[in-house]
């Protein structure tokens, strides 16, 4: 059975979607894990990552705007509807990637595509029907949590995207490494990531927008009634942060259940060595990693707070020292292996 995994990367403009895709491509390449990035933004002309499939070879936003006299938003919606109507174009190219591809779908930044408009939803449904195991990765800029009203807005946006896309969903506060630039938070980071008792925001909201106090509290109760929203954190240049988020997404997509290609099947089981890894049983993954708590750096939100908020400068200095030491070790090993010829002082 063909069961490739993947991520639908969505979020507002500037939330770091393309940067995340580029970082993920670099990480997976270093881990020798196959990955393909699909650009579904017809307005994205400066693609930073290696792009396996690009929607601009099917349709571009500029062509649509010129031909139909549409603005950028209307043109983008047309492009998505056009892609939905020509889904076979996308399907053919995805099939060429192989049955064990891990695919990132980089969506445009217009939030209505993942909250209201049906084209992306229908495309996602067709992909899942075709065997894709997808998770939605919804990026929100972390600086929004520094303002109570903005935080409420991203909660509502995240909830709407979750209900609309109907996928396993990971909400992410991106650019967490920059959050210390925006001043102190009213609460600890776990208050925002775990979406704890939001009534504590009432004072902040009443102070900033007293006219909308009742509306704000109604929105808060709505979000709490659903009880669906929570956030992971992401600093895209930090390896531990990327690995933690990858583990969370792998659990959402079911990738943790896929055994390594060289894994031995338990005795007495049907020989599935010729089939794709995604369709082979993985009892070890099922019982050991899938349902246990995630262990590793950046897995505890308190560690994230210490790294990026409470003791950022100290950690930065510590990491620089580590990198320097690692570089010296590599250089010494290379020198011992004769790869680097030490320059001798003149006699």
PDB file of C-alpha atoms in Angstrom, residues 42-43 55-56 58-83:
ATOM      1  CA  UNK A  42       1.871  30.771  -6.930  1.00  0.00           C
ATOM      2  CA  UNK A  43       3.179  34.154  -5.760  1.00  0.00           C
ATOM      3  CA  UNK A  55       2.806  25.248  -8.675  1.00  0.00           C
ATOM      4  CA  UNK A  56       4.192  28.076 -10.823  1.00  0.00           C
ATOM      5  CA  UNK A  58       1.068  25.046 -13.647  1.00  0.00           C
ATOM      6  CA  UNK A  59      -0.152  28.575 -12.918  1.00  0.00           C
ATOM      7  CA  UNK A  60       1.273  31.854 -11.643  1.00  0.00           C
ATOM      8  CA  UNK A  61      -0.461  34.600  -9.723  1.00  0.00           C
ATOM      9  CA  UNK A  62       0.748  37.318 -12.087  1.00  0.00           C
ATOM     10  CA  UNK A  63      -0.765  35.582 -15.117  1.00  0.00           C
ATOM     11  CA  UNK A  64      -4.113  35.236 -13.345  1.00  0.00           C
ATOM     12  CA  UNK A  65      -4.123  38.876 -12.249  1.00  0.00           C
ATOM     13  CA  UNK A  66      -3.279  40.058 -15.757  1.00  0.00           C
ATOM     14  CA  UNK A  67      -5.794  37.832 -17.510  1.00  0.00           C
ATOM     15  CA  UNK A  68      -8.800  38.263 -15.234  1.00  0.00           C
ATOM     16  CA  UNK A  69      -8.107  41.668 -13.703  1.00  0.00           C
ATOM     17  CA  UNK A  70      -8.075  40.241 -10.194  1.00  0.00           C
ATOM     18  CA  UNK A  71      -6.224  41.573  -7.175  1.00  0.00           C
ATOM     19  CA  UNK A  72      -3.643  39.487  -5.313  1.00  0.00           C
ATOM     20  CA  UNK A  73      -6.135  37.881  -2.917  1.00  0.00           C
ATOM     21  CA  UNK A  74      -8.753  37.056  -5.534  1.00  0.00           C
ATOM     22  CA  UNK A  75      -6.051  35.845  -7.892  1.00  0.00           C
ATOM     23  CA  UNK A  76      -4.666  33.524  -5.251  1.00  0.00           C
ATOM     24  CA  UNK A  77      -8.071  31.999  -4.579  1.00  0.00           C
ATOM     25  CA  UNK A  78      -8.453  31.445  -8.323  1.00  0.00           C
ATOM     26  CA  UNK A  79      -5.054  29.705  -8.413  1.00  0.00           C
ATOM     27  CA  UNK A  80      -6.084  27.329  -5.625  1.00  0.00           C
ATOM     28  CA  UNK A  81      -9.380  26.578  -7.361  1.00  0.00           C
ATOM     29  CA  UNK A  82      -7.444  25.951 -10.572  1.00  0.00           C
ATOM     30  CA  UNK A  83      -5.112  23.549  -8.753  1.00  0.00           C
TER      31      UNK A  83
END
